[in-house]
Coordinates of C-alpha atoms in Angstrom, one line a residue:
Chain G
M1 CA 69.3 -57.0 118.8
S2 CA 69.7 -54.0 121.0
E3 CA 69.4 -54.4 124.7
D4 CA 68.5 -50.9 125.7
Q5 CA 64.8 -51.1 125.1
G6 CA 63.1 -48.5 127.2
P7 CA 60.2 -49.8 129.2
G8 CA 56.9 -49.1 127.8
T9 CA 58.1 -48.6 124.2
R10 CA 57.0 -52.1 123.3
P11 CA 54.9 -55.0 124.7
P12 CA 56.6 -57.6 126.9
P13 CA 58.2 -60.5 125.0
A14 CA 55.5 -62.7 123.6
S15 CA 55.4 -66.0 125.5
G16 CA 51.8 -66.8 125.9
A17 CA 50.1 -69.9 124.5
G18 CA 49.3 -69.6 120.7
R19 CA 52.0 -67.0 120.0
P20 CA 54.9 -68.2 118.1
S21 CA 58.3 -68.0 119.8
T22 CA 60.9 -65.5 118.7
L23 CA 62.7 -68.4 117.2
G24 CA 59.6 -69.4 115.3
R25 CA 59.2 -65.9 113.9
F26 CA 62.8 -65.8 112.8
A27 CA 62.2 -69.1 111.0
L28 CA 59.1 -67.6 109.4
I29 CA 61.1 -64.7 108.0
G30 CA 63.7 -67.2 106.7
V31 CA 61.1 -69.3 105.0
I32 CA 59.5 -66.2 103.3
V33 CA 62.8 -64.8 102.1
A34 CA 64.1 -68.2 101.0
G35 CA 60.8 -68.9 99.3
V36 CA 60.9 -65.7 97.2
A37 CA 64.5 -66.3 96.3
G38 CA 63.7 -69.9 95.4
A39 CA 60.8 -68.9 93.2
F40 CA 63.1 -66.4 91.4
A41 CA 65.7 -69.1 90.8
Y42 CA 63.0 -71.4 89.5
T43 CA 61.6 -68.7 87.2
G44 CA 65.1 -68.0 85.9
G45 CA 65.5 -71.7 85.1
W46 CA 68.5 -72.2 87.5
I47 CA 66.6 -74.9 89.5
G48 CA 63.8 -77.2 88.4
P49 CA 63.4 -79.1 85.1
A50 CA 65.9 -78.3 82.3
R51 CA 64.7 -75.7 79.9
L52 CA 66.0 -74.7 76.4
K53 CA 67.6 -71.3 76.8
S54 CA 68.9 -69.0 74.2
K55 CA 72.4 -69.5 75.4
T56 CA 72.1 -73.2 74.8
I57 CA 71.2 -72.5 71.1
I58 CA 74.0 -70.0 70.7
N59 CA 76.5 -72.3 72.4
A60 CA 75.5 -75.1 70.0
L61 CA 75.9 -72.8 67.0
E62 CA 79.3 -71.6 68.2
A63 CA 80.5 -75.2 68.7
N64 CA 79.1 -76.2 65.3
A65 CA 81.2 -73.3 63.7
G66 CA 84.3 -74.8 65.2
G67 CA 84.4 -72.3 68.1
R68 CA 83.6 -68.7 68.9
H69 CA 84.3 -66.0 66.3
P70 CA 84.2 -62.9 68.4
G71 CA 82.3 -60.0 67.0
W72 CA 80.4 -61.9 64.4
R73 CA 76.9 -63.1 64.2
R74 CA 76.6 -66.7 65.5
A75 CA 74.5 -67.7 62.5
H76 CA 74.7 -66.5 58.9
A77 CA 78.1 -65.0 59.9
K78 CA 79.4 -64.4 56.4
G79 CA 77.4 -61.5 54.9
V80 CA 77.3 -58.2 53.1
C81 CA 75.2 -55.1 53.5
V82 CA 72.8 -53.8 50.8
T83 CA 70.6 -50.8 50.6
G84 CA 67.6 -49.9 48.6
Y85 CA 63.8 -49.4 49.1
F86 CA 60.5 -51.2 48.9
D87 CA 57.7 -49.8 46.8
G88 CA 54.3 -50.9 48.0
N89 CA 51.7 -51.1 45.2
G90 CA 48.7 -50.7 47.5
A91 CA 47.3 -54.2 47.1
G92 CA 48.8 -55.4 50.4
R93 CA 46.7 -52.9 52.4
F94 CA 43.7 -55.2 51.9
L95 CA 45.6 -57.8 54.0
S96 CA 47.6 -55.7 56.4
S97 CA 47.5 -52.1 57.7
A98 CA 51.3 -51.9 57.7
Q99 CA 52.2 -48.6 56.1
A100 CA 54.8 -50.2 53.8
F101 CA 52.0 -51.8 51.8
G102 CA 50.6 -48.5 50.8
K103 CA 51.5 -46.8 47.5
L104 CA 54.7 -45.4 48.9
R105 CA 58.4 -46.0 49.2
T106 CA 60.1 -47.4 52.3
P107 CA 63.9 -47.3 52.7
V108 CA 65.6 -50.7 53.3
V109 CA 68.9 -51.7 54.9
G110 CA 69.5 -55.3 54.1
R111 CA 72.0 -58.1 54.2
F112 CA 72.8 -61.1 52.1
A113 CA 74.5 -63.9 53.9
L114 CA 75.4 -67.6 53.9
A115 CA 74.2 -69.8 56.7
G116 CA 76.7 -71.2 59.3
G117 CA 78.7 -69.6 62.0
D118 CA 82.1 -69.5 60.3
P119 CA 82.6 -66.0 58.7
F120 CA 85.6 -67.3 56.7
A121 CA 83.9 -70.3 55.1
G122 CA 83.9 -70.5 51.3
D123 CA 80.8 -69.9 49.2
G124 CA 80.7 -73.4 47.7
R125 CA 78.5 -75.0 50.3
V126 CA 75.0 -76.4 50.4
V127 CA 73.7 -74.0 52.9
F128 CA 71.0 -71.3 53.1
H129 CA 71.5 -68.2 51.0
S130 CA 69.7 -65.6 53.0
M131 CA 68.2 -62.1 52.5
A132 CA 67.6 -60.0 55.6
L133 CA 65.7 -56.7 55.4
S134 CA 65.1 -53.8 57.8
L135 CA 62.3 -51.5 56.6
T136 CA 61.8 -48.2 58.3
Q137 CA 58.4 -46.9 57.4
P138 CA 57.7 -43.2 57.1
D139 CA 55.6 -43.5 60.3
G140 CA 58.7 -44.7 62.1
E141 CA 57.6 -48.3 62.5
I142 CA 60.3 -50.9 61.8
W143 CA 59.9 -54.2 60.1
R144 CA 62.7 -56.8 60.2
I145 CA 62.7 -59.7 57.9
G146 CA 65.0 -62.8 57.7
M147 CA 64.5 -65.0 54.7
D148 CA 66.2 -68.1 53.2
H149 CA 66.3 -69.4 49.6
T150 CA 64.2 -72.5 50.4
P151 CA 60.5 -72.3 51.2
I152 CA 60.9 -74.7 54.2
F153 CA 63.1 -75.2 57.2
P154 CA 64.8 -78.4 58.3
V155 CA 63.1 -78.4 61.8
S156 CA 59.9 -77.2 63.3
T157 CA 61.0 -76.6 66.9
P158 CA 63.9 -74.9 68.6
Q159 CA 64.7 -78.1 70.4
A160 CA 65.2 -80.0 67.1
F161 CA 67.2 -77.1 65.8
T162 CA 69.6 -77.3 68.7
Q163 CA 69.9 -81.1 68.3
L164 CA 70.6 -80.6 64.6
Q165 CA 73.4 -78.2 65.4
I166 CA 74.9 -80.6 68.0
A167 CA 74.7 -83.6 65.7
G168 CA 76.4 -81.6 62.9
T169 CA 79.2 -80.4 65.1
P170 CA 82.6 -81.7 64.0
D171 CA 84.2 -84.2 66.3
P172 CA 87.6 -82.7 67.5
K173 CA 89.3 -86.0 66.8
T174 CA 88.1 -86.6 63.2
G175 CA 87.2 -83.1 62.2
K176 CA 83.9 -84.4 61.0
P177 CA 80.5 -84.8 62.6
D178 CA 79.8 -88.2 64.2
P179 CA 77.7 -90.1 61.7
A180 CA 76.0 -92.1 64.4
K181 CA 74.7 -89.0 66.1
M182 CA 73.2 -87.7 62.8
K183 CA 71.7 -91.1 62.1
A184 CA 70.0 -91.2 65.5
L185 CA 68.7 -87.6 65.0
L186 CA 67.3 -88.4 61.5
A187 CA 65.6 -91.5 62.9
A188 CA 63.9 -89.4 65.6
H189 CA 63.1 -86.5 63.2
P190 CA 61.9 -87.7 59.8
E191 CA 61.3 -84.1 58.9
I192 CA 65.0 -83.4 58.9
A193 CA 65.7 -86.4 56.7
A194 CA 62.9 -85.2 54.3
Y195 CA 64.5 -81.7 54.3
L196 CA 67.9 -83.0 53.5
K197 CA 66.4 -84.9 50.5
F198 CA 64.6 -81.7 49.5
M199 CA 67.7 -79.6 49.8
K200 CA 69.6 -82.0 47.6
A201 CA 67.2 -81.4 44.8
W202 CA 66.5 -77.7 45.4
P203 CA 68.7 -75.5 43.1
L204 CA 71.6 -73.7 44.8
P205 CA 71.7 -70.3 43.0
D206 CA 75.1 -69.1 41.6
S207 CA 74.1 -65.5 42.5
F208 CA 72.4 -63.8 45.5
A209 CA 70.6 -61.7 42.9
A210 CA 68.9 -64.7 41.2
G211 CA 67.6 -66.2 44.4
D212 CA 64.0 -66.5 45.6
Y213 CA 63.8 -65.8 49.3
Y214 CA 61.1 -67.1 51.5
S215 CA 59.7 -66.0 54.9
I216 CA 60.1 -69.6 56.3
N217 CA 57.6 -69.0 59.1
A218 CA 54.0 -68.0 58.8
F219 CA 52.9 -64.5 60.0
R220 CA 49.6 -62.9 60.8
F221 CA 48.6 -60.0 58.6
V222 CA 46.0 -57.8 60.3
D223 CA 43.9 -55.5 58.1
G224 CA 42.4 -52.1 59.0
Q225 CA 39.3 -53.8 60.3
G226 CA 41.2 -56.0 62.6
Q227 CA 40.8 -59.1 60.5
A228 CA 43.8 -61.4 60.8
R229 CA 45.0 -63.8 58.1
L230 CA 47.9 -66.2 58.2
V231 CA 50.4 -65.7 55.4
R232 CA 53.9 -66.5 54.1
W233 CA 55.7 -64.4 51.6
A234 CA 58.5 -64.7 49.1
M235 CA 60.7 -62.3 47.2
V236 CA 60.8 -63.4 43.5
P237 CA 63.7 -62.1 41.5
E238 CA 63.3 -60.2 38.3
Q239 CA 66.8 -61.0 37.2
T240 CA 68.0 -64.4 36.3
G241 CA 71.1 -66.5 37.0
G242 CA 72.3 -70.1 37.0
V243 CA 72.9 -72.7 39.6
L244 CA 75.9 -74.1 41.3
D245 CA 76.8 -77.7 40.4
K246 CA 76.6 -79.4 43.8
D247 CA 79.1 -82.0 42.6
K248 CA 81.8 -79.4 42.0
L249 CA 81.4 -77.1 45.0
K250 CA 85.1 -77.5 45.8
T251 CA 86.0 -75.6 42.7
V252 CA 83.8 -72.6 43.6
P253 CA 85.9 -69.5 44.5
D254 CA 85.7 -68.6 48.2
N255 CA 83.8 -65.3 47.7
L256 CA 82.1 -66.0 44.4
L257 CA 78.6 -65.0 45.6
F258 CA 79.8 -61.8 47.2
D259 CA 82.0 -60.7 44.3
E260 CA 79.2 -61.5 41.8
L261 CA 76.8 -59.4 43.8
R262 CA 79.1 -56.4 43.7
T263 CA 79.6 -56.8 40.0
R264 CA 75.9 -57.0 39.4
L265 CA 75.1 -54.0 41.5
A266 CA 77.8 -51.9 39.8
K267 CA 75.8 -52.4 36.6
G268 CA 72.4 -51.4 38.0
P269 CA 69.8 -52.0 40.6
L270 CA 68.2 -55.4 41.4
H271 CA 64.5 -56.1 41.8
W272 CA 62.3 -58.6 43.5
R273 CA 58.5 -58.8 43.5
M274 CA 57.1 -59.5 46.9
V275 CA 54.4 -62.2 46.7
V276 CA 52.2 -62.9 49.7
T277 CA 50.6 -66.3 49.9
L278 CA 47.5 -66.8 52.1
A279 CA 47.2 -70.0 54.0
G280 CA 44.8 -72.5 52.5
P281 CA 42.6 -74.7 54.7
N282 CA 45.1 -77.6 54.7
D283 CA 48.3 -75.5 55.1
A284 CA 50.4 -75.9 58.3
V285 CA 50.5 -72.5 59.9
D286 CA 52.8 -73.4 62.8
D287 CA 55.2 -75.8 61.1
A288 CA 58.0 -74.4 59.0
T289 CA 59.0 -77.9 57.7
K290 CA 55.8 -78.1 55.7
Q291 CA 55.4 -76.6 52.2
W292 CA 52.2 -74.8 51.4
S293 CA 50.0 -75.9 48.5
G294 CA 50.4 -72.6 46.8
A295 CA 47.1 -73.2 45.2
D296 CA 45.5 -70.6 47.4
Q297 CA 45.4 -66.9 46.9
Q298 CA 48.6 -65.1 46.1
V299 CA 48.9 -61.3 46.1
E300 CA 51.7 -59.3 44.7
V301 CA 52.2 -56.4 47.2
G302 CA 55.2 -54.5 45.9
T303 CA 58.7 -54.4 44.6
L304 CA 62.0 -54.5 46.4
T305 CA 64.9 -52.6 44.8
L306 CA 68.4 -53.0 46.0
N307 CA 70.9 -50.6 44.4
A308 CA 74.0 -50.5 46.5
T309 CA 76.2 -52.8 48.6
Q310 CA 78.6 -52.1 51.3
P311 CA 81.0 -54.3 53.3
E312 CA 79.8 -54.9 56.8
E313 CA 82.5 -52.8 58.4
V314 CA 81.1 -49.7 56.8
G315 CA 77.5 -50.8 56.0
G316 CA 74.5 -50.0 58.2
C317 CA 73.5 -53.7 58.4
R318 CA 76.3 -54.8 60.8
D319 CA 74.7 -53.2 63.8
I320 CA 71.2 -54.5 63.1
T321 CA 69.8 -57.7 64.4
Y322 CA 67.3 -59.1 61.8
D323 CA 64.9 -60.4 64.5
P324 CA 61.8 -61.5 62.5
T325 CA 59.5 -60.6 65.4
I326 CA 60.2 -56.9 65.1
L327 CA 57.1 -56.0 63.2
P328 CA 55.0 -52.9 62.4
K329 CA 51.4 -52.5 63.3
G330 CA 49.4 -54.7 60.9
I331 CA 51.8 -57.7 61.1
A332 CA 52.1 -60.1 64.0
I333 CA 53.8 -63.4 64.7
S334 CA 52.0 -66.7 64.1
D335 CA 52.0 -69.6 66.5
D336 CA 55.1 -71.1 64.8
P337 CA 57.4 -72.0 67.8
L338 CA 60.4 -71.1 65.8
L339 CA 59.6 -67.4 65.8
P340 CA 60.0 -66.6 69.6
A341 CA 63.1 -68.9 69.5
R342 CA 64.5 -66.9 66.6
S343 CA 63.9 -63.7 68.5
A344 CA 65.5 -65.0 71.7
A345 CA 68.5 -66.6 70.0
Y346 CA 69.2 -63.6 67.7
S347 CA 69.1 -61.4 70.8
K348 CA 71.7 -63.5 72.6
S349 CA 73.9 -63.6 69.5
F350 CA 73.5 -59.8 69.2
A351 CA 74.4 -59.2 72.9
R352 CA 77.4 -61.4 72.7
R353 CA 78.9 -59.9 69.5
A354 CA 78.1 -56.4 70.7
A355 CA 79.9 -56.9 74.0
E356 CA 82.9 -58.4 72.1
G357 CA 83.2 -55.3 70.0
P358 CA 81.8 -55.0 66.5
H359 CA 84.0 -56.8 64.1
P360 CA 84.6 -55.8 60.5
G361 CA 83.1 -57.8 57.7
A362 CA 84.6 -61.2 56.8
Q363 CA 85.6 -60.8 53.2
A364 CA 87.7 -57.7 53.7
S365 CA 89.6 -59.1 56.6
A366 CA 89.9 -62.9 56.3
P367 CA 92.7 -64.1 58.6
P368 CA 96.0 -64.7 56.9
S369 CA 96.2 -68.3 58.1
V370 CA 93.6 -70.9 57.2
P371 CA 92.4 -73.0 60.1
A372 CA 93.8 -76.5 60.3
G373 CA 91.7 -79.0 58.3
A374 CA 90.4 -76.3 55.9
A375 CA 93.5 -76.3 53.6
Q376 CA 92.6 -76.6 50.0
Chain C
M1 CA 54.3 -51.1 118.7
S2 CA 53.8 -47.5 119.5
P3 CA 50.3 -46.2 118.7
T4 CA 51.8 -42.7 118.2
M5 CA 54.4 -43.9 115.6
P6 CA 53.8 -41.6 112.6
R7 CA 53.1 -43.2 109.3
F8 CA 54.4 -42.4 105.8
A9 CA 52.1 -40.0 103.9
L10 CA 49.1 -41.8 102.3
A11 CA 50.5 -41.1 98.8
A12 CA 53.8 -42.6 99.8
R13 CA 52.2 -45.7 101.1
V14 CA 49.9 -46.2 98.1
I15 CA 52.8 -45.7 95.6
H16 CA 55.1 -48.0 97.7
W17 CA 52.7 -50.9 97.4
I18 CA 51.8 -50.3 93.8
M19 CA 55.5 -50.2 92.9
A20 CA 56.2 -53.2 95.1
V21 CA 53.9 -55.3 93.0
M22 CA 55.2 -53.8 89.7
I23 CA 58.9 -54.2 90.5
L24 CA 58.5 -57.7 91.8
A25 CA 56.5 -58.7 88.8
M26 CA 59.0 -57.0 86.5
L27 CA 62.0 -58.9 88.1
F28 CA 60.2 -62.2 87.6
I29 CA 59.1 -61.4 84.1
G30 CA 62.6 -60.3 83.2
I31 CA 64.4 -63.3 84.6
G32 CA 61.6 -65.6 83.3
M33 CA 61.7 -64.3 79.7
V34 CA 65.4 -64.7 79.2
S35 CA 65.2 -68.3 80.6
T36 CA 63.1 -69.5 77.7
V37 CA 62.9 -69.5 73.9
G38 CA 59.2 -70.6 74.0
E39 CA 56.2 -68.5 73.1
L40 CA 56.3 -67.0 76.6
Y41 CA 59.5 -65.1 75.5
S42 CA 57.6 -63.0 73.0
R43 CA 54.6 -62.5 75.3
L44 CA 56.7 -61.5 78.3
I45 CA 58.9 -59.1 76.4
A46 CA 55.8 -57.3 75.1
I47 CA 54.8 -56.7 78.8
H48 CA 58.3 -56.0 80.0
R49 CA 58.9 -52.9 78.0
P50 CA 55.7 -50.9 78.8
L51 CA 55.8 -52.1 82.5
G52 CA 59.4 -50.8 82.7
I53 CA 58.4 -47.4 81.5
A54 CA 55.4 -47.4 83.9
I55 CA 57.8 -48.1 86.8
L56 CA 60.0 -45.2 85.6
A57 CA 56.9 -42.9 85.7
F58 CA 55.9 -44.1 89.2
A59 CA 59.5 -43.8 90.4
I60 CA 59.6 -40.1 89.3
L61 CA 56.2 -39.4 91.0
R62 CA 57.5 -41.2 94.1
L63 CA 60.6 -39.0 94.2
V64 CA 58.3 -35.9 94.2
V65 CA 56.2 -37.4 97.0
R66 CA 59.4 -38.3 99.0
F67 CA 60.8 -34.7 98.7
T68 CA 57.5 -33.1 99.6
N69 CA 56.6 -35.4 102.6
K70 CA 59.1 -36.0 105.4
P71 CA 59.2 -39.8 106.1
P72 CA 58.7 -40.9 109.7
P73 CA 62.0 -41.2 111.6
L74 CA 63.4 -44.6 112.4
P75 CA 63.0 -45.7 116.0
A76 CA 65.5 -43.9 118.3
D77 CA 66.7 -47.3 119.7
L78 CA 67.6 -48.7 116.3
P79 CA 71.4 -49.3 116.3
M80 CA 73.3 -46.9 114.1
I81 CA 74.5 -49.8 111.9
Q82 CA 70.9 -50.7 111.1
K83 CA 70.0 -47.1 110.5
L84 CA 72.8 -46.9 108.0
A85 CA 71.7 -50.1 106.4
A86 CA 68.2 -48.8 106.2
H87 CA 69.1 -45.5 104.6
G88 CA 71.7 -47.2 102.3
S89 CA 69.3 -49.8 101.0
H90 CA 66.5 -47.3 100.4
L91 CA 69.0 -45.1 98.4
A92 CA 70.0 -48.2 96.4
L93 CA 66.3 -49.1 95.8
Y94 CA 65.5 -45.6 94.5
A95 CA 68.6 -45.5 92.3
L96 CA 67.9 -48.9 90.8
M97 CA 64.2 -48.4 90.2
I98 CA 65.1 -45.3 88.2
A99 CA 68.3 -46.8 86.6
M100 CA 66.8 -50.1 85.4
P101 CA 64.1 -48.6 83.1
L102 CA 66.6 -46.0 81.8
V103 CA 69.3 -48.7 81.1
G104 CA 66.6 -50.8 79.4
W105 CA 65.4 -47.9 77.3
G106 CA 68.9 -46.8 76.5
M107 CA 70.0 -50.4 75.6
L108 CA 67.1 -50.8 73.1
S109 CA 68.0 -47.4 71.7
A110 CA 71.7 -48.3 71.3
G111 CA 70.8 -51.7 69.8
G112 CA 68.6 -50.1 67.1
Y113 CA 65.5 -51.7 68.4
P114 CA 62.1 -50.0 68.2
I115 CA 60.9 -49.2 71.7
V116 CA 57.5 -50.6 71.4
M117 CA 54.9 -49.8 74.1
A118 CA 52.0 -51.2 72.3
S119 CA 51.3 -52.1 68.6
G120 CA 51.8 -48.8 66.7
F121 CA 53.0 -46.8 69.7
H122 CA 56.8 -46.4 70.2
L123 CA 59.0 -44.2 72.4
P124 CA 61.9 -42.3 70.7
P125 CA 65.4 -43.6 71.3
I126 CA 67.4 -41.9 74.1
L127 CA 70.8 -42.9 72.9
P128 CA 72.5 -43.2 69.5
H129 CA 72.5 -46.6 67.6
D130 CA 75.9 -47.9 68.8
L131 CA 76.6 -51.6 68.9
F132 CA 79.3 -51.5 71.6
L133 CA 77.2 -49.3 73.8
Y134 CA 74.4 -51.8 73.4
G135 CA 76.7 -54.6 74.5
L136 CA 77.7 -52.8 77.7
L137 CA 74.1 -51.7 78.6
R138 CA 72.7 -55.2 77.9
Q139 CA 75.1 -56.7 80.4
A140 CA 74.5 -53.8 82.9
H141 CA 70.7 -54.5 82.6
T142 CA 71.2 -58.1 83.8
W143 CA 73.7 -57.2 86.6
L144 CA 71.6 -54.3 87.9
A145 CA 68.5 -56.5 87.9
L146 CA 70.2 -59.1 90.0
A147 CA 71.4 -56.3 92.3
L148 CA 67.9 -55.0 92.6
F149 CA 66.5 -58.4 93.4
A150 CA 69.2 -58.8 96.1
V151 CA 68.4 -55.4 97.7
F152 CA 64.7 -56.2 97.5
L153 CA 65.3 -59.5 99.4
A154 CA 67.2 -57.5 102.1
H155 CA 64.4 -54.9 102.2
L156 CA 61.8 -57.7 102.6
A157 CA 63.8 -59.4 105.4
A158 CA 64.3 -56.1 107.2
A159 CA 60.6 -55.2 106.9
L160 CA 59.7 -58.6 108.4
M161 CA 62.2 -58.2 111.2
H162 CA 60.6 -54.8 112.1
G163 CA 57.1 -56.3 111.8
L164 CA 57.6 -59.7 113.5
I165 CA 60.7 -59.4 115.8
R166 CA 61.2 -55.8 116.8
Q167 CA 57.5 -54.8 116.5
D168 CA 58.6 -51.2 116.6
G169 CA 56.0 -49.7 114.3
V170 CA 58.3 -49.3 111.3
F171 CA 56.4 -52.0 109.4
S172 CA 53.0 -50.5 110.1
S173 CA 54.3 -47.0 109.2
M174 CA 54.2 -48.3 105.6
A175 CA 51.8 -51.2 105.8
S176 CA 48.9 -50.0 107.7
F177 CA 46.0 -48.2 106.0
G178 CA 43.5 -48.1 108.9
R179 CA 42.5 -45.0 110.7
R180 CA 45.1 -45.7 113.4
G181 CA 48.3 -47.6 113.2
G182 CA 48.0 -51.4 113.5
V183 CA 50.8 -53.9 114.2

């Protein structure tokens, strides 16, 4: 404090009864500033009860993939770009005011991928085959879609998803996940056990082109009058294919699915019909582990055509995050807790790989040496 | 307290307090939304974007008010080091309240995200879709936010020092709205 206070420029030091001392006023300032800083730290999750953060999910995915693969997506790392368009047939406009459902063509930049965080893993795995799409409507609105080849998901919450990644992480000593951890998780989460059983029976397509792809989560379609309806959707292929024999996956060539897609697209475009299913009265609208009855109304809203493929290092899909909560007017998220978590986790994965420097696609640049334990 | 201590122009005082609420809310929304993967994440991010653009608009308006209205001088008896700290922190606050929304807007542009203000209403991108640029700006957004919060805390502490300890009229030059200067 300065000493040279001129007389009369301020009142005499407060010392009367009822007035806090200078020390007390300093303490008050300290309490206010510390209180604001503390509230900020609590809001940021640095203090207080533990909270599931996006970095926890992404760290679990990285560990599950045997470590960090700089520049690649942390999930569905092995992929390929595709381009084409979506032709709305007009029927969807009765459900959603999104422009893409009108009788018009919307360009698409998409990506086929395999689940898992290892961009060099082979194609012979019982994992999700995924189709991701980014539609840029003529009105400028963007719709991002991330779909898998099964209509349901193994978990209904981001917490269970993270636990599943941790339980499935290979033990550095054995190179395999600890069976006791998985057993405990399955006991606590019967929906995961049910999913594993379902996945065992569900066909594993031998071609990206022949897969059905499902929205996994429910969404709200809002029509021009503001009426909202809960829906899921699927892309139903017009081309056919076979299935992989799950007992002979070791014999599947490493890039079978990606090579097959290139071959197919060289011969001509591929088509999927987009079918929207409205939730029935008994369908779970916030739980992606539950199948819908399917008995309720289904509406075919248009056709997806994919006519070209590009490796990720030159394709437009590499620099897109397929966050399923990026939606045009006329579509909104449901109360499914996986949707905000997907958005937050994809954002974290995107930020990390972007800062690491965009990496070329996996098939064109697989490392010359195979990681230990993966020798064939 | 000096009853003759001039105050900031009325417009400057009004904008200061509106922006104080907006920026503090924005810092808590920002740090809160990235701390969770729950439904609050989606709800907060939907507020975060338009609020950031609103702050940018107010900051520009504020600059105009600042350059057209001379602020009251600091007390003559304030030590030079504190005067420098005051001017430096004010400059940092102005720079950050303009940089933060621009970095956020630029970051979404570089990431190929739509810049959604409200359902069906977007702003155009201000930078090309460039993944590496996105990575840099995304990190900058966090570090600048933490810097802004730190400068805000210093500003708050200094304001309270003027108001409660020095009682030199600096606090009321911004905080009093009565006909005549209060505390």
